[in-house]
């Protein structure tokens, strides 16, 4: 670990530098160069995160790869970075998804190519900063700055209602973040520091913790998103370009859940336990009610968007039942959802690039002309439904087991997602892929090319590898999760 002292800074600033360099090739005739620069820096950004895993000490719950420099001495603000077993996998996941997004836009994006790549590279670096920040101001700066590239991606390269969707996304997330800022200022007044470790040691009474908990909840619940503050997500997904939907589902939704783990649970542990029944109820509404909403959707993107809300309800449920199975299952579910949701939106993007429609009714019989695509889409659909042997099953099963330990009926209600997930996912797959080949537009479709096959093939390998052997992920997070739970339940580190 000590052999790589600046890995986190490289993971943050290399993609941002790559994004700025792609802007130097912003002329339309330089689009091929912009793509090459974008791919090179995306791969380089992924490469520097690999030693985070290989050099990680799984026996320690302490922050690792720590960097600490004074930034604004007057307010005791520091450029402080570090990762533990909870945050480190998300840095790698984010960098991996960035490579997928760059490859996915190789042919589909033909307008403002350099600007498109720059938005996603810069966003990748900022999101890595969120997962690595150990200073409240630094976290807030990265958290808010990451909204801008995604806002631009939706607003410039999105669909017909892209401006409405982008503004709705921005206003929802910004409103919640302002309350988070007030909570951070409160922590600073009490501790005289923005250091996250000092915040976790603050001796706050239950009343103060409760007010702060709900202030943080306003920001993180919108970002997850939890019911009933979820309405921005389907609009954002439907109007976003394929890359925007991939990053939004695979990474951006995880920021709210990560906020619960990094702030709400360790800084306000007593309030978190007191408010747990409310959070569990909201999570179950997301799992069950939103599952029914997904069944009736006519737009493939909107269906998968509602599916994401349901799956993230599983994540928040796992957090607030306060047992190791539930919390580790929730984190595994977050990582799995990163792979599966990215693959689902990429598959929809493959179809949209060919037919320029996301409506389920416009398809049928695709398997006859796109057999390779149909096979991969089937794997991802099964993973989305929680099929054993895929990554989608592991996290859900652990959370259900943890929920049953907490309360049988909570576990029973959560388990309905296995039925609902199979219902809406396989119903969509049947209507799109199977059936007679009668529509002329479908007859003209071509199967996956080598780039698309490689892109989806890598995601398929990740889904299967994590589903068949989740130990490498579980072993990394286990000690950190135990440390967090002991802090929350005992009220001290």
Short mmCIF file of C-alpha atoms in Angstrom, two decimals:
data_model
loop_
_atom_site.label_atom_id
_atom_site.label_comp_id
_atom_site.label_asym_id
_atom_site.label_seq_id
_atom_site.Cartn_x
_atom_site.Cartn_y
_atom_site.Cartn_z
CA UNK A 1 0.00 0.00 0.00
CA UNK A 2 2.79 2.46 0.85
CA UNK A 3 4.33 1.86 -2.58
CA UNK A 4 1.48 3.80 -4.22
CA UNK A 5 1.17 7.10 -2.34
CA UNK A 6 -0.86 9.15 -4.85
CA UNK A 7 -3.19 6.61 -6.43
CA UNK A 8 -6.37 8.33 -5.31
CA UNK A 9 -5.26 11.70 -6.66
CA UNK A 10 -4.38 10.03 -9.96
CA UNK A 11 -7.79 8.32 -10.05
CA UNK A 12 -9.43 11.73 -9.61
CA UNK A 13 -7.31 14.06 -11.71
CA UNK A 14 -6.22 11.85 -14.63
CA UNK A 15 -9.78 11.54 -16.02
CA UNK A 16 -10.33 15.26 -15.47
CA UNK A 17 -7.09 16.03 -17.32
CA UNK A 18 -8.17 13.68 -20.09
CA UNK A 19 -11.49 15.48 -20.35
CA UNK A 20 -9.78 18.83 -20.68
CA UNK A 21 -7.42 17.47 -23.34
CA UNK A 22 -10.31 16.09 -25.41
CA UNK A 23 -11.72 19.60 -25.54
CA UNK A 24 -8.58 20.60 -27.43
CA UNK A 25 -9.87 18.34 -30.24
CA UNK A 26 -13.34 19.87 -30.28
CA UNK A 27 -13.45 20.63 -34.02
CA UNK A 28 -15.70 18.16 -35.89
CA UNK A 29 -12.80 16.99 -38.08
CA UNK A 30 -10.85 16.02 -34.95
CA UNK A 31 -13.57 13.70 -33.61
CA UNK A 32 -11.47 10.53 -34.18
CA UNK A 33 -8.61 12.08 -32.19
CA UNK A 34 -11.01 13.07 -29.39
CA UNK A 35 -12.23 9.48 -29.19
CA UNK A 36 -8.68 8.15 -29.00
CA UNK A 37 -7.72 10.62 -26.27
CA UNK A 38 -10.90 9.83 -24.35
CA UNK A 39 -10.36 6.07 -24.51
CA UNK A 40 -6.69 6.38 -23.57
CA UNK A 41 -7.43 8.39 -20.44
CA UNK A 42 -10.40 6.22 -19.50
CA UNK A 43 -8.16 3.14 -19.66
CA UNK A 44 -5.40 4.96 -17.79
CA UNK A 45 -7.89 6.01 -15.12
CA UNK A 46 -8.98 2.39 -14.71
CA UNK A 47 -5.38 1.15 -14.62
CA UNK A 48 -4.41 3.37 -11.66
CA UNK A 49 -7.30 1.98 -9.61
CA UNK A 50 -6.17 -1.66 -9.94
CA UNK A 51 -3.45 -1.30 -7.24
CA UNK A 52 -6.16 -0.04 -4.89
CA UNK A 53 -7.50 -3.60 -4.90
CA UNK A 54 -4.26 -5.55 -5.18
CA UNK A 55 -2.58 -3.51 -2.44
CA UNK A 56 -5.58 -3.32 -0.12
CA UNK A 57 -5.24 -4.73 3.40
CA UNK A 58 -8.48 -6.68 3.93
CA UNK A 59 -7.74 -7.17 7.63
CA UNK A 60 -7.93 -3.44 8.41
CA UNK A 61 -11.01 -1.24 8.75
CA UNK A 62 -8.89 1.93 8.70
CA UNK A 63 -8.66 4.29 5.75
CA UNK A 64 -5.95 3.27 3.32
CA UNK A 65 -3.98 5.03 0.55
CA UNK A 66 -4.40 8.17 2.65
CA UNK A 67 -3.40 11.60 1.32
CA UNK A 68 -3.59 14.67 3.56
CA UNK A 69 -2.64 18.24 2.67
CA UNK A 70 -3.78 21.58 4.04
CA UNK A 71 -6.16 23.31 1.61
CA UNK A 72 -7.91 26.26 3.35
CA UNK A 73 -6.10 26.68 6.69
CA UNK A 74 -8.36 29.47 7.97
CA UNK A 75 -11.35 27.08 8.08
CA UNK A 76 -9.29 23.98 8.85
CA UNK A 77 -10.18 22.48 5.45
CA UNK A 78 -7.90 19.78 4.04
CA UNK A 79 -7.35 17.97 0.79
CA UNK A 80 -7.84 14.65 2.54
CA UNK A 81 -8.35 11.38 0.67
CA UNK A 82 -8.63 7.75 1.69
CA UNK A 83 -10.63 4.60 0.99
CA UNK A 84 -11.79 1.66 3.07
CA UNK A 85 -13.41 -1.63 2.14
CA UNK A 86 -16.73 0.12 1.52
CA UNK A 87 -15.59 2.93 -0.77
CA UNK A 88 -12.69 1.32 -2.65
CA UNK A 89 -14.83 -1.01 -4.83
CA UNK A 90 -16.87 1.94 -6.04
CA UNK A 91 -13.80 3.84 -7.22
CA UNK A 92 -12.90 0.82 -9.37
CA UNK A 93 -16.51 0.36 -10.54
CA UNK A 94 -16.79 4.01 -11.57
CA UNK A 95 -13.52 3.92 -13.52
CA UNK A 96 -14.59 0.67 -15.23
CA UNK A 97 -17.98 2.07 -16.23
CA UNK A 98 -16.26 5.15 -17.69
CA UNK A 99 -14.35 2.90 -20.11
CA UNK A 100 -17.62 1.21 -21.11
CA UNK A 101 -19.30 4.58 -21.72
CA UNK A 102 -16.44 5.80 -23.93
CA UNK A 103 -16.57 2.60 -26.00
CA UNK A 104 -20.38 2.75 -26.21
CA UNK A 105 -20.40 6.23 -27.80
CA UNK A 106 -17.84 5.34 -30.49
CA UNK A 107 -20.42 5.37 -33.29
CA UNK A 108 -23.65 6.55 -31.70
CA UNK A 109 -22.43 10.07 -30.80
CA UNK A 110 -21.56 12.13 -33.87
CA UNK A 111 -22.29 15.67 -32.63
CA UNK A 112 -19.95 17.49 -30.23
CA UNK A 113 -17.96 14.30 -29.71
CA UNK A 114 -15.12 15.94 -27.76
CA UNK A 115 -17.51 17.75 -25.45
CA UNK A 116 -19.46 14.53 -24.81
CA UNK A 117 -16.33 12.60 -23.88
CA UNK A 118 -15.04 15.47 -21.78
CA UNK A 119 -18.28 15.57 -19.77
CA UNK A 120 -18.05 11.90 -18.86
CA UNK A 121 -14.32 11.89 -18.15
CA UNK A 122 -14.56 14.93 -15.89
CA UNK A 123 -17.59 13.42 -14.18
CA UNK A 124 -15.65 10.19 -13.61
CA UNK A 125 -12.87 12.03 -11.81
CA UNK A 126 -15.30 14.04 -9.69
CA UNK A 127 -17.21 10.90 -8.65
CA UNK A 128 -13.96 9.20 -7.65
CA UNK A 129 -13.37 12.27 -5.51
CA UNK A 130 -16.72 11.75 -3.77
CA UNK A 131 -15.84 8.17 -2.84
CA UNK A 132 -12.33 9.13 -1.66
CA UNK A 133 -12.97 12.45 0.15
CA UNK A 134 -12.34 12.45 3.90
CA UNK A 135 -13.03 16.17 4.39
CA UNK A 136 -16.57 17.56 4.44
CA UNK A 137 -15.86 20.56 2.20
CA UNK A 138 -13.95 18.42 -0.29
CA UNK A 139 -16.82 15.90 -0.35
CA UNK A 140 -19.39 18.66 -0.90
CA UNK A 141 -17.39 20.25 -3.71
CA UNK A 142 -17.03 16.95 -5.55
CA UNK A 143 -20.65 16.00 -4.81
CA UNK A 144 -22.06 19.20 -6.29
CA UNK A 145 -19.59 19.51 -9.16
CA UNK A 146 -20.47 16.03 -10.40
CA UNK A 147 -24.02 17.23 -11.11
CA UNK A 148 -22.83 19.64 -13.81
CA UNK A 149 -21.42 17.18 -16.39
CA UNK A 150 -24.44 14.88 -16.04
CA UNK A 151 -26.80 17.85 -16.32
CA UNK A 152 -25.05 18.89 -19.54
CA UNK A 153 -25.05 15.33 -20.90
CA UNK A 154 -28.82 15.09 -20.47
CA UNK A 155 -29.55 18.64 -21.58
CA UNK A 156 -27.39 18.61 -24.75
CA UNK A 157 -27.39 15.02 -26.03
CA UNK A 158 -30.74 13.88 -24.65
CA UNK A 159 -34.15 13.34 -26.25
CA UNK A 160 -36.95 15.72 -27.13
CA UNK A 161 -37.76 16.68 -23.53
CA UNK A 162 -34.11 16.80 -22.49
CA UNK A 163 -34.17 20.34 -21.09
CA UNK A 164 -37.14 19.58 -18.85
CA UNK A 165 -35.55 16.35 -17.63
CA UNK A 166 -32.17 18.01 -17.01
CA UNK A 167 -33.63 20.91 -15.05
CA UNK A 168 -35.84 18.58 -12.98
CA UNK A 169 -32.83 16.40 -12.19
CA UNK A 170 -30.72 19.40 -11.23
CA UNK A 171 -33.36 21.07 -9.04
CA UNK A 172 -34.24 17.90 -7.13
CA UNK A 173 -30.64 17.05 -6.34
CA UNK A 174 -29.56 20.62 -5.62
CA UNK A 175 -32.44 21.27 -3.19
CA UNK A 176 -31.47 18.27 -1.11
CA UNK A 177 -27.80 19.18 -1.19
CA UNK A 178 -28.45 22.58 0.37
CA UNK A 179 -29.79 20.88 3.50
CA UNK A 180 -26.71 18.65 3.53
CA UNK A 181 -24.57 21.81 3.49
CA UNK A 182 -26.42 23.11 6.56
CA UNK A 183 -25.70 19.80 8.32
CA UNK A 184 -22.01 20.10 7.45
CA UNK A 185 -21.89 23.64 8.84
CA UNK A 186 -23.49 22.34 12.05
CA UNK A 187 -20.81 19.64 12.32
CA UNK A 188 -18.10 22.28 11.82
CA UNK A 189 -19.55 24.47 14.57
CA UNK A 190 -19.55 21.55 16.98
CA UNK A 191 -16.14 20.10 16.09
CA UNK A 192 -14.15 23.03 14.66
CA UNK A 193 -13.12 20.77 11.80
CA UNK A 194 -14.37 19.31 8.54
CA UNK A 195 -12.59 16.01 9.14
CA UNK A 196 -15.02 13.10 8.76
CA UNK A 197 -13.34 11.05 11.49
CA UNK A 198 -13.86 13.88 13.99
CA UNK A 199 -17.51 14.20 12.97
CA UNK A 200 -18.07 10.52 13.72
CA UNK A 201 -16.76 11.05 17.26
CA UNK A 202 -19.06 14.01 18.02
CA UNK A 203 -21.13 13.47 21.22
CA UNK A 204 -24.48 14.67 19.84
CA UNK A 205 -27.73 14.25 21.76
CA UNK A 206 -30.63 12.44 20.09
CA UNK A 207 -32.53 15.63 19.29
CA UNK A 208 -29.57 17.13 17.43
CA UNK A 209 -28.87 13.85 15.69
CA UNK A 210 -32.48 13.60 14.54
CA UNK A 211 -32.51 17.05 12.94
CA UNK A 212 -29.17 16.40 11.25
CA UNK A 213 -30.26 12.93 10.13
CA UNK A 214 -33.26 14.31 8.25
CA UNK A 215 -31.17 17.10 6.72
CA UNK A 216 -28.76 14.50 5.35
CA UNK A 217 -31.68 12.27 4.37
CA UNK A 218 -33.09 15.04 2.17
CA UNK A 219 -29.94 14.97 0.07
CA UNK A 220 -29.14 11.28 -0.02
CA UNK A 221 -32.73 10.01 -0.43
CA UNK A 222 -33.19 12.13 -3.56
CA UNK A 223 -29.96 10.80 -4.99
CA UNK A 224 -30.79 7.10 -4.35
CA UNK A 225 -33.71 7.86 -5.18
CA UNK A 226 -36.12 6.68 -2.49
CA UNK A 227 -39.89 6.83 -2.73
CA UNK A 228 -41.53 9.40 -2.84
CA UNK A 229 -38.69 11.66 -4.11
CA UNK A 230 -37.99 9.40 -7.09
CA UNK A 231 -40.01 11.09 -9.83
CA UNK A 232 -37.04 12.82 -11.44
CA UNK A 233 -35.31 9.53 -12.30
CA UNK A 234 -37.62 8.05 -14.99
CA UNK A 235 -37.67 11.38 -16.84
CA UNK A 236 -33.89 11.69 -16.64
CA UNK A 237 -33.35 8.13 -17.87
CA UNK A 238 -35.79 8.39 -20.77
CA UNK A 239 -34.32 11.63 -22.07
CA UNK A 240 -30.64 10.95 -21.34
CA UNK A 241 -28.31 9.59 -24.02
CA UNK A 242 -27.25 5.98 -23.55
CA UNK A 243 -24.02 6.95 -21.76
CA UNK A 244 -25.94 9.25 -19.44
CA UNK A 245 -28.38 6.49 -18.51
CA UNK A 246 -25.50 4.07 -17.90
CA UNK A 247 -23.64 6.43 -15.55
CA UNK A 248 -26.85 7.57 -13.88
CA UNK A 249 -27.94 4.02 -13.04
CA UNK A 250 -24.58 2.35 -12.50
CA UNK A 251 -22.82 5.10 -10.52
CA UNK A 252 -24.82 8.25 -9.72
CA UNK A 253 -27.56 6.42 -7.80
CA UNK A 254 -24.86 4.87 -5.60
CA UNK A 255 -23.78 8.30 -4.35
CA UNK A 256 -26.89 8.69 -2.21
CA UNK A 257 -26.54 5.20 -0.76
CA UNK A 258 -22.85 5.84 -0.10
CA UNK A 259 -23.82 9.05 1.71
CA UNK A 260 -25.93 7.02 4.14
CA UNK A 261 -22.93 4.77 4.84
CA UNK A 262 -20.41 7.57 5.22
CA UNK A 263 -22.51 10.18 7.07
CA UNK A 264 -26.02 9.22 8.22
CA UNK A 265 -25.10 5.95 9.94
CA UNK A 266 -21.72 6.76 11.56
CA UNK A 267 -22.30 10.45 12.41
CA UNK A 268 -25.91 10.14 13.66
CA UNK A 269 -26.03 6.50 14.86
CA UNK A 270 -28.73 6.93 17.51
CA UNK A 271 -31.05 8.81 15.17
CA UNK A 272 -30.42 6.25 12.43
CA UNK A 273 -31.58 3.46 14.72
CA UNK A 274 -34.56 5.48 15.96
CA UNK A 275 -35.66 6.34 12.43
CA UNK A 276 -34.94 2.87 11.01
CA UNK A 277 -38.61 1.74 10.96
CA UNK A 278 -39.51 4.69 8.73
CA UNK A 279 -36.60 4.00 6.39
CA UNK A 280 -37.47 0.30 6.25
CA UNK A 281 -41.08 1.16 5.37
CA UNK A 282 -40.01 3.56 2.61
CA UNK A 283 -37.60 0.93 1.26
CA UNK A 284 -40.34 -1.71 1.13
CA UNK A 285 -42.64 0.69 -0.72
CA UNK A 286 -39.90 1.15 -3.30
CA UNK A 287 -39.36 -2.60 -3.58
CA UNK A 288 -43.03 -3.57 -3.90
CA UNK A 289 -45.00 -0.58 -5.22
CA UNK A 290 -42.40 0.55 -7.75
CA UNK A 291 -42.13 -3.05 -8.94
CA UNK A 292 -45.81 -2.94 -9.87
CA UNK A 293 -45.30 0.43 -11.57
CA UNK A 294 -42.51 -1.06 -13.69
CA UNK A 295 -44.80 -3.83 -14.97
CA UNK A 296 -47.12 -1.40 -16.81
CA UNK A 297 -44.43 0.64 -18.59
CA UNK A 298 -44.50 0.81 -22.39
CA UNK A 299 -41.03 2.37 -22.73
CA UNK A 300 -38.04 0.07 -22.18
CA UNK A 301 -35.91 2.78 -20.61
CA UNK A 302 -38.64 3.83 -18.24
CA UNK A 303 -39.20 0.21 -17.22
CA UNK A 304 -35.52 -0.30 -16.38
CA UNK A 305 -35.49 3.09 -14.60
CA UNK A 306 -38.31 1.99 -12.29
CA UNK A 307 -36.51 -1.32 -11.88
CA UNK A 308 -33.49 0.62 -10.61
CA UNK A 309 -35.62 2.38 -7.99
CA UNK A 310 -36.91 -0.99 -6.80
CA UNK A 311 -33.41 -2.47 -6.61
CA UNK A 312 -32.07 0.55 -4.73
CA UNK A 313 -34.92 0.09 -2.25
CA UNK A 314 -33.26 -3.22 -1.47
CA UNK A 315 -30.03 -1.35 -0.77
CA UNK A 316 -31.52 1.07 1.76
CA UNK A 317 -33.41 -1.81 3.37
CA UNK A 318 -30.13 -3.66 3.88
CA UNK A 319 -28.56 -0.61 5.53
CA UNK A 320 -31.27 -0.01 8.12
CA UNK A 321 -31.79 -3.54 9.42
CA UNK A 322 -28.37 -3.22 11.06
CA UNK A 323 -26.92 -6.67 10.61
CA UNK A 324 -23.85 -7.80 8.64
CA UNK A 325 -25.78 -9.90 6.12
CA UNK A 326 -28.08 -7.03 5.26
CA UNK A 327 -25.39 -4.39 4.95
CA UNK A 328 -22.91 -6.53 3.01
CA UNK A 329 -25.73 -7.73 0.79
CA UNK A 330 -26.75 -4.12 0.13
CA UNK A 331 -23.21 -3.15 -0.90
CA UNK A 332 -22.92 -6.24 -3.14
CA UNK A 333 -26.28 -5.29 -4.63
CA UNK A 334 -24.97 -1.79 -5.37
CA UNK A 335 -21.98 -3.19 -7.25
CA UNK A 336 -24.07 -5.79 -9.07
CA UNK A 337 -26.62 -3.16 -10.03
CA UNK A 338 -23.76 -1.15 -11.50
CA UNK A 339 -22.99 -4.01 -13.91
CA UNK A 340 -26.55 -5.13 -14.64
CA UNK A 341 -28.19 -1.73 -15.04
CA UNK A 342 -25.34 -0.55 -17.26
CA UNK A 343 -25.78 -3.64 -19.43
CA UNK A 344 -29.56 -3.23 -19.63
CA UNK A 345 -29.34 0.38 -20.75
CA UNK A 346 -26.58 -0.48 -23.24
CA UNK A 347 -28.79 -3.22 -24.71
CA UNK A 348 -31.64 -0.73 -25.06
CA UNK A 349 -29.16 1.68 -26.65
CA UNK A 350 -28.12 -0.98 -29.18
CA UNK A 351 -31.75 -1.35 -30.25
CA UNK A 352 -32.34 2.40 -30.25
CA UNK A 353 -29.31 3.03 -32.47
CA UNK A 354 -30.84 0.70 -35.07
CA UNK A 355 -34.57 1.48 -34.89
CA UNK A 356 -34.67 4.84 -33.03
CA UNK A 357 -37.46 3.67 -30.78
CA UNK A 358 -37.63 2.61 -27.15
CA UNK A 359 -41.27 1.49 -27.23
CA UNK A 360 -41.73 -2.20 -26.47
CA UNK A 361 -44.63 -2.42 -28.94
CA UNK A 362 -42.35 -1.45 -31.84
CA UNK A 363 -40.30 -4.63 -31.46
CA UNK A 364 -40.87 -8.37 -31.63
CA UNK A 365 -38.98 -11.26 -33.16
CA UNK A 366 -35.56 -9.65 -32.67
CA UNK A 367 -34.02 -13.06 -31.90
CA UNK A 368 -34.44 -14.08 -35.55
CA UNK A 369 -32.08 -11.35 -36.81
CA UNK A 370 -29.93 -10.63 -33.71
CA UNK A 371 -29.26 -13.99 -32.01
CA UNK A 372 -26.02 -12.93 -30.29
CA UNK A 373 -27.69 -9.83 -28.93
CA UNK A 374 -30.69 -11.88 -27.78
CA UNK A 375 -28.43 -14.28 -25.86
CA UNK A 376 -26.58 -11.52 -24.00
CA UNK A 377 -29.77 -9.56 -23.37
CA UNK A 378 -31.27 -12.73 -21.89
CA UNK A 379 -28.37 -13.05 -19.42
CA UNK A 380 -28.73 -9.44 -18.29
CA UNK A 381 -32.53 -9.75 -18.04
CA UNK A 382 -32.13 -12.83 -15.86
CA UNK A 383 -29.59 -11.03 -13.69
CA UNK A 384 -32.00 -8.10 -13.35
CA UNK A 385 -34.63 -10.59 -12.18
CA UNK A 386 -32.24 -12.10 -9.62
CA UNK A 387 -31.46 -15.47 -11.22
CA UNK A 388 -29.13 -17.64 -9.08
CA UNK A 389 -25.69 -17.80 -10.65
CA UNK A 390 -25.76 -14.14 -11.63
CA UNK A 391 -24.63 -11.13 -9.61
CA UNK A 392 -28.23 -9.96 -9.28
CA UNK A 393 -29.07 -12.87 -7.00
CA UNK A 394 -26.23 -12.59 -4.47
CA UNK A 395 -26.98 -9.20 -2.95
CA UNK A 396 -30.75 -9.67 -2.96
CA UNK A 397 -30.46 -13.07 -1.27
CA UNK A 398 -28.17 -11.71 1.45
CA UNK A 399 -30.48 -8.78 2.12
CA UNK A 400 -33.51 -11.09 2.31
CA UNK A 401 -31.67 -13.34 4.77
CA UNK A 402 -30.68 -10.32 6.85
CA UNK A 403 -34.24 -8.97 6.72
CA UNK A 404 -35.65 -12.31 7.91
CA UNK A 405 -33.22 -12.20 10.85
CA UNK A 406 -34.48 -8.70 11.62
CA UNK A 407 -38.19 -9.46 11.12
CA UNK A 408 -39.79 -12.29 9.18
CA UNK A 409 -42.50 -10.17 7.58
CA UNK A 410 -40.01 -7.54 6.44
CA UNK A 411 -38.03 -10.31 4.77
CA UNK A 412 -41.21 -11.76 3.27
CA UNK A 413 -42.21 -8.40 1.77
CA UNK A 414 -38.69 -7.86 0.42
CA UNK A 415 -38.72 -11.31 -1.21
CA UNK A 416 -41.62 -10.27 -3.43
CA UNK A 417 -39.08 -8.43 -5.56
CA UNK A 418 -37.95 -11.79 -6.93
CA UNK A 419 -41.44 -12.32 -8.34
CA UNK A 420 -42.00 -8.74 -9.45
CA UNK A 421 -38.53 -8.48 -10.98
CA UNK A 422 -39.09 -11.60 -13.02
CA UNK A 423 -42.52 -10.34 -14.07
CA UNK A 424 -41.58 -6.99 -15.55
CA UNK A 425 -38.16 -7.99 -16.88
CA UNK A 426 -39.17 -11.22 -18.62
CA UNK A 427 -42.44 -9.70 -19.87
CA UNK A 428 -40.42 -6.97 -21.57
CA UNK A 429 -37.88 -9.48 -22.92
CA UNK A 430 -40.60 -11.73 -24.34
CA UNK A 431 -42.31 -8.91 -26.22
CA UNK A 432 -39.09 -7.47 -27.59
CA UNK A 433 -37.09 -10.57 -28.44
CA UNK A 434 -39.53 -13.40 -29.15
CA UNK A 435 -42.54 -13.76 -31.41
CA UNK A 436 -42.95 -13.90 -35.20
CA UNK A 437 -40.78 -11.73 -37.44
CA UNK A 438 -43.47 -9.69 -39.19
CA UNK A 439 -42.32 -6.07 -38.97
CA UNK A 440 -40.17 -4.95 -41.93
CA UNK A 441 -38.11 -2.64 -39.71
CA UNK A 442 -37.11 -5.57 -37.47
CA UNK A 443 -36.16 -7.70 -40.48
CA UNK A 444 -33.56 -5.11 -41.46
CA UNK A 445 -31.75 -5.10 -38.09
CA UNK A 446 -28.14 -6.26 -37.91
CA UNK A 447 -26.60 -8.25 -35.06
CA UNK A 448 -23.89 -6.97 -32.72
CA UNK A 449 -20.64 -5.80 -34.28
CA UNK A 450 -17.28 -6.58 -32.66
CA UNK A 451 -17.20 -3.42 -30.58
CA UNK A 452 -20.69 -3.99 -29.16
CA UNK A 453 -19.99 -7.68 -28.61
CA UNK A 454 -16.79 -6.90 -26.69
CA UNK A 455 -18.51 -4.21 -24.60
CA UNK A 456 -21.45 -6.39 -23.60
CA UNK A 457 -19.25 -9.49 -23.31
CA UNK A 458 -17.09 -7.87 -20.65
CA UNK A 459 -20.16 -6.91 -18.64
CA UNK A 460 -21.53 -10.45 -19.04
CA UNK A 461 -18.27 -11.85 -17.66
CA UNK A 462 -18.53 -9.50 -14.65
CA UNK A 463 -22.15 -10.49 -13.99
CA UNK A 464 -21.33 -14.20 -14.10
CA UNK A 465 -18.05 -13.93 -12.16
CA UNK A 466 -19.65 -12.00 -9.32
CA UNK A 467 -22.67 -14.30 -9.32
CA UNK A 468 -20.64 -17.49 -9.16
CA UNK A 469 -17.83 -16.27 -6.87
CA UNK A 470 -18.64 -13.09 -4.88
CA UNK A 471 -15.91 -13.74 -2.27
CA UNK A 472 -13.34 -11.26 -3.70
CA UNK A 473 -15.80 -8.40 -3.18
CA UNK A 474 -17.19 -9.64 0.14
CA UNK A 475 -13.73 -10.17 1.67
CA UNK A 476 -12.71 -6.59 0.91
CA UNK A 477 -15.70 -5.01 2.63
CA UNK A 478 -16.24 -7.40 5.53
CA UNK A 479 -14.00 -5.79 8.17
CA UNK A 480 -15.12 -2.25 7.24
CA UNK A 481 -18.79 -3.24 7.50
CA UNK A 482 -18.21 -4.85 10.91
CA UNK A 483 -16.45 -1.68 12.07
CA UNK A 484 -19.31 0.52 10.87
CA UNK A 485 -21.97 -1.67 12.50
CA UNK A 486 -20.11 -1.80 15.80
CA UNK A 487 -19.87 1.99 15.76
CA UNK A 488 -23.56 2.44 14.98
CA UNK A 489 -24.85 -0.07 17.51
CA UNK A 490 -22.39 0.78 20.30
CA UNK A 491 -22.32 4.52 19.74
CA UNK A 492 -18.55 4.63 19.63
CA UNK A 493 -15.70 3.57 17.35
#
